[in-house]
Amino acid sequence: MEDFSAVIDKCLEPVFTLFGEQQDIHQWFRDMSGAVCQDVLKLDPTGAECARVFAAQAAECFELNFNAVELQVKSLDPDYRTACTKGCSYCCSSHITLMPQEAFRIADMLRKSLGRKDLKGLLKEISKGGADYDEKGFRGFGEDYFRPCPFLREDHCVIYDIRPLSCRNWMSQDIEACKTSYESRNKISVPQNAILMIQKELVFAGQNAALSRYGIRGEICSFLPVLETILGDYEGSYEKWLSGEVLRGQLED
């Protein structure tokens, strides 16, 4: 089993690349992910509520970190503004990645709140959205993905309170850039504040490191394929995940 620092560094490789050879910033990111790791090590990762508790902890930690960092950004840049408003959904046709524990949390809520007919219809829609995942693989599927999220209803998210960190972390300062990206089918990126946009990666890395202690795979997943797998067999998928197996839709390297 890899030690915590090795897992964190591996997860944060893309983040380190963004900030070049600035080792002091690299260490700051390591420390933040390490704090996340130590926080969730207090939790029992083997119980029936493990995924829900880990995901809820991740969301709370993310919100605290993101809000604190955003305040610092605003203090340094008086012109900083966000263009995101209620009812705006240009980003909701993007490929969403999430931690497996987030997927289990969402699936658990859906199983408890939807009737059999509605759940069956939703599963059909999710399956259609992820139909070519096995052919294209994680990266190919993500690069080509462009379709409205199945949880988008009249430009509103119906799972907003438990939405993935990737959705929480999306923050635009220019609505026109969002429109351009949408019209290009996400081939044109929306400019982002790098410090804000890596906050989810710090939580990912910390929770992944904590799960590695128990041999549980914490690598990110493609939203629709992994959700289809879990909704199709929640108990079986959960048992496989706790035993260290890679789920369909989960990044393997």
Short mmCIF file of N, CA, C and O in Angstrom, two decimals, residues 76-136:
data_model
loop_
_atom_site.label_atom_id
_atom_site.label_comp_id
_atom_site.label_asym_id
_atom_site.label_seq_id
_atom_site.Cartn_x
_atom_site.Cartn_y
_atom_site.Cartn_z
N LEU A 76 -7.57 40.53 -2.94
CA LEU A 76 -6.43 40.87 -3.78
C LEU A 76 -6.85 41.45 -5.13
O LEU A 76 -6.08 42.15 -5.79
N ASP A 77 -8.08 41.14 -5.54
CA ASP A 77 -8.58 41.60 -6.84
C ASP A 77 -9.97 42.20 -6.66
O ASP A 77 -10.98 41.49 -6.70
N PRO A 78 -10.05 43.50 -6.48
CA PRO A 78 -11.34 44.17 -6.25
C PRO A 78 -12.33 44.00 -7.40
O PRO A 78 -13.54 44.16 -7.23
N ASP A 79 -11.81 43.68 -8.60
CA ASP A 79 -12.67 43.52 -9.77
C ASP A 79 -13.21 42.10 -9.92
O ASP A 79 -13.97 41.82 -10.85
N TYR A 80 -12.80 41.21 -9.02
CA TYR A 80 -13.25 39.82 -9.13
C TYR A 80 -14.76 39.72 -8.93
O TYR A 80 -15.31 40.22 -7.95
N ARG A 81 -15.43 39.10 -9.88
CA ARG A 81 -16.87 38.85 -9.80
C ARG A 81 -17.16 37.49 -10.41
O ARG A 81 -16.46 37.04 -11.31
N THR A 82 -18.21 36.84 -9.95
CA THR A 82 -18.62 35.59 -10.57
C THR A 82 -19.84 35.86 -11.44
O THR A 82 -20.70 36.67 -11.09
N ALA A 83 -19.88 35.15 -12.58
CA ALA A 83 -21.00 35.34 -13.51
C ALA A 83 -22.09 34.30 -13.30
O ALA A 83 -23.15 34.38 -13.91
N CYS A 84 -21.83 33.33 -12.45
CA CYS A 84 -22.78 32.24 -12.23
C CYS A 84 -24.02 32.74 -11.49
O CYS A 84 -23.92 33.42 -10.46
N THR A 85 -25.19 32.39 -12.01
CA THR A 85 -26.46 32.78 -11.39
C THR A 85 -27.43 31.61 -11.43
O THR A 85 -27.26 30.67 -12.22
N LYS A 86 -28.43 31.65 -10.59
CA LYS A 86 -29.45 30.61 -10.57
C LYS A 86 -30.16 30.55 -11.92
O LYS A 86 -30.56 31.57 -12.47
N GLY A 87 -30.28 29.34 -12.47
CA GLY A 87 -30.93 29.17 -13.76
C GLY A 87 -29.98 29.15 -14.94
O GLY A 87 -30.37 28.81 -16.06
N CYS A 88 -28.70 29.49 -14.71
CA CYS A 88 -27.70 29.40 -15.78
C CYS A 88 -27.20 27.96 -15.84
O CYS A 88 -26.82 27.39 -14.81
N SER A 89 -27.17 27.37 -17.01
CA SER A 89 -26.83 25.95 -17.10
C SER A 89 -25.89 25.63 -18.27
O SER A 89 -25.87 24.49 -18.75
N TYR A 90 -25.11 26.62 -18.72
CA TYR A 90 -24.21 26.37 -19.84
C TYR A 90 -23.19 25.26 -19.51
O TYR A 90 -22.76 24.54 -20.40
N CYS A 91 -22.81 25.15 -18.26
CA CYS A 91 -21.80 24.16 -17.88
C CYS A 91 -22.39 22.78 -17.63
O CYS A 91 -21.65 21.82 -17.38
N CYS A 92 -23.71 22.65 -17.69
CA CYS A 92 -24.37 21.41 -17.28
C CYS A 92 -24.47 20.37 -18.40
O CYS A 92 -25.21 19.39 -18.28
N SER A 93 -23.74 20.61 -19.49
CA SER A 93 -23.63 19.60 -20.55
C SER A 93 -22.20 19.08 -20.64
O SER A 93 -21.81 18.45 -21.62
N SER A 94 -21.41 19.37 -19.61
CA SER A 94 -20.00 18.99 -19.58
C SER A 94 -19.82 17.58 -18.99
O SER A 94 -20.71 17.07 -18.29
N HIS A 95 -18.68 17.00 -19.26
CA HIS A 95 -18.33 15.71 -18.64
C HIS A 95 -18.00 15.94 -17.18
O HIS A 95 -17.10 16.72 -16.85
N ILE A 96 -18.71 15.28 -16.30
CA ILE A 96 -18.53 15.46 -14.87
C ILE A 96 -17.78 14.25 -14.29
O ILE A 96 -18.11 13.10 -14.56
N THR A 97 -16.75 14.55 -13.52
CA THR A 97 -16.06 13.50 -12.77
C THR A 97 -16.36 13.69 -11.29
O THR A 97 -16.65 14.80 -10.84
N LEU A 98 -16.28 12.62 -10.55
CA LEU A 98 -16.57 12.68 -9.12
C LEU A 98 -15.89 11.52 -8.41
O LEU A 98 -15.43 10.57 -9.04
N MET A 99 -15.82 11.62 -7.10
CA MET A 99 -15.28 10.53 -6.31
C MET A 99 -16.32 9.42 -6.19
O MET A 99 -17.53 9.70 -6.19
N PRO A 100 -15.90 8.17 -6.08
CA PRO A 100 -16.89 7.08 -5.97
C PRO A 100 -17.82 7.26 -4.79
O PRO A 100 -19.01 6.94 -4.88
N GLN A 101 -17.32 7.79 -3.68
CA GLN A 101 -18.19 7.99 -2.52
C GLN A 101 -19.29 9.00 -2.81
O GLN A 101 -20.41 8.90 -2.28
N GLU A 102 -19.01 9.97 -3.68
CA GLU A 102 -20.06 10.91 -4.09
C GLU A 102 -21.13 10.20 -4.91
O GLU A 102 -22.32 10.47 -4.76
N ALA A 103 -20.69 9.31 -5.79
CA ALA A 103 -21.64 8.57 -6.63
C ALA A 103 -22.54 7.69 -5.77
O ALA A 103 -23.76 7.60 -6.01
N PHE A 104 -21.97 7.03 -4.77
CA PHE A 104 -22.79 6.20 -3.87
C PHE A 104 -23.78 7.06 -3.09
O PHE A 104 -24.92 6.65 -2.87
N ARG A 105 -23.34 8.22 -2.67
CA ARG A 105 -24.24 9.11 -1.92
C ARG A 105 -25.42 9.53 -2.77
O ARG A 105 -26.58 9.52 -2.31
N ILE A 106 -25.16 9.90 -4.02
CA ILE A 106 -26.23 10.32 -4.92
C ILE A 106 -27.16 9.15 -5.22
O ILE A 106 -28.39 9.28 -5.18
N ALA A 107 -26.58 7.98 -5.50
CA ALA A 107 -27.39 6.80 -5.79
C ALA A 107 -28.27 6.42 -4.60
O ALA A 107 -29.44 6.03 -4.77
N ASP A 108 -27.72 6.52 -3.41
CA ASP A 108 -28.48 6.18 -2.20
C ASP A 108 -29.67 7.12 -2.05
O ASP A 108 -30.79 6.68 -1.73
N MET A 109 -29.46 8.40 -2.30
CA MET A 109 -30.56 9.36 -2.21
C MET A 109 -31.63 9.05 -3.25
O MET A 109 -32.84 9.07 -2.96
N LEU A 110 -31.22 8.72 -4.47
CA LEU A 110 -32.17 8.42 -5.53
C LEU A 110 -32.99 7.18 -5.22
O LEU A 110 -34.21 7.14 -5.44
N ARG A 111 -32.33 6.16 -4.69
CA ARG A 111 -33.05 4.92 -4.35
C ARG A 111 -34.10 5.16 -3.27
O ARG A 111 -35.15 4.51 -3.26
N LYS A 112 -33.82 6.07 -2.36
CA LYS A 112 -34.73 6.32 -1.24
C LYS A 112 -35.83 7.31 -1.58
O LYS A 112 -36.88 7.32 -0.93
N SER A 113 -35.61 8.15 -2.60
CA SER A 113 -36.57 9.22 -2.89
C SER A 113 -37.44 8.97 -4.11
O SER A 113 -38.49 9.60 -4.25
N LEU A 114 -37.02 8.07 -5.00
CA LEU A 114 -37.77 7.82 -6.23
C LEU A 114 -38.53 6.50 -6.16
O LEU A 114 -38.06 5.53 -5.57
N GLY A 115 -39.68 6.49 -6.79
CA GLY A 115 -40.42 5.24 -6.93
C GLY A 115 -39.77 4.35 -7.98
O GLY A 115 -38.91 4.80 -8.74
N ARG A 116 -40.20 3.10 -8.03
CA ARG A 116 -39.57 2.14 -8.95
C ARG A 116 -39.67 2.59 -10.40
O ARG A 116 -38.70 2.50 -11.15
N LYS A 117 -40.83 3.11 -10.81
CA LYS A 117 -41.01 3.53 -12.20
C LYS A 117 -40.09 4.70 -12.54
O LYS A 117 -39.44 4.71 -13.60
N ASP A 118 -40.05 5.70 -11.66
CA ASP A 118 -39.20 6.86 -11.92
C ASP A 118 -37.72 6.49 -11.92
O ASP A 118 -36.93 7.00 -12.72
N LEU A 119 -37.34 5.60 -11.00
CA LEU A 119 -35.95 5.17 -10.94
C LEU A 119 -35.56 4.40 -12.19
O LEU A 119 -34.46 4.58 -12.73
N LYS A 120 -36.47 3.58 -12.68
CA LYS A 120 -36.21 2.82 -13.90
C LYS A 120 -36.04 3.76 -15.09
O LYS A 120 -35.15 3.57 -15.93
N GLY A 121 -36.88 4.79 -15.17
CA GLY A 121 -36.78 5.76 -16.26
C GLY A 121 -35.49 6.54 -16.19
O GLY A 121 -34.85 6.80 -17.23
N LEU A 122 -35.09 6.92 -14.99
CA LEU A 122 -33.84 7.66 -14.82
C LEU A 122 -32.64 6.80 -15.20
O LEU A 122 -31.72 7.26 -15.88
N LEU A 123 -32.67 5.54 -14.78
CA LEU A 123 -31.58 4.63 -15.09
C LEU A 123 -31.44 4.44 -16.60
O LEU A 123 -30.33 4.37 -17.14
N LYS A 124 -32.56 4.41 -17.29
CA LYS A 124 -32.54 4.29 -18.76
C LYS A 124 -31.88 5.51 -19.39
O LYS A 124 -31.07 5.39 -20.32
N GLU A 125 -32.21 6.69 -18.86
CA GLU A 125 -31.62 7.93 -19.37
C GLU A 125 -30.12 7.99 -19.09
O GLU A 125 -29.33 8.39 -19.94
N ILE A 126 -29.73 7.58 -17.89
CA ILE A 126 -28.32 7.57 -17.52
C ILE A 126 -27.55 6.58 -18.39
O ILE A 126 -26.44 6.87 -18.86
N SER A 127 -28.14 5.41 -18.62
CA SER A 127 -27.51 4.38 -19.45
C SER A 127 -27.29 4.88 -20.88
O SER A 127 -26.24 4.64 -21.49
N LYS A 128 -28.26 5.61 -21.40
CA LYS A 128 -28.14 6.17 -22.75
C LYS A 128 -27.00 7.18 -22.81
O LYS A 128 -26.22 7.21 -23.77
N GLY A 129 -26.87 7.98 -21.77
CA GLY A 129 -25.82 8.99 -21.74
C GLY A 129 -24.42 8.41 -21.66
O GLY A 129 -23.45 9.02 -22.13
N GLY A 130 -24.29 7.23 -21.08
CA GLY A 130 -22.97 6.61 -20.94
C GLY A 130 -22.76 5.41 -21.84
O GLY A 130 -21.86 4.61 -21.61
N ALA A 131 -23.58 5.31 -22.89
CA ALA A 131 -23.60 4.10 -23.72
C ALA A 131 -22.27 3.79 -24.39
O ALA A 131 -21.91 2.63 -24.56
N ASP A 132 -21.52 4.82 -24.78
CA ASP A 132 -20.27 4.56 -25.52
C ASP A 132 -19.04 4.62 -24.62
O ASP A 132 -17.91 4.71 -25.12
N TYR A 133 -19.24 4.55 -23.31
CA TYR A 133 -18.09 4.62 -22.40
C TYR A 133 -17.16 3.43 -22.59
O TYR A 133 -15.93 3.61 -22.65
N ASP A 134 -17.70 2.23 -22.67
CA ASP A 134 -16.85 1.04 -22.76
C ASP A 134 -16.02 1.04 -24.05
O ASP A 134 -14.88 0.55 -24.07
N GLU A 135 -16.57 1.60 -25.10
CA GLU A 135 -15.85 1.68 -26.37
C GLU A 135 -14.74 2.73 -26.34
O GLU A 135 -13.62 2.49 -26.80
N LYS A 136 -15.03 3.88 -25.74
CA LYS A 136 -14.09 5.00 -25.77
C LYS A 136 -13.14 5.04 -24.58
O LYS A 136 -12.06 5.62 -24.66
#
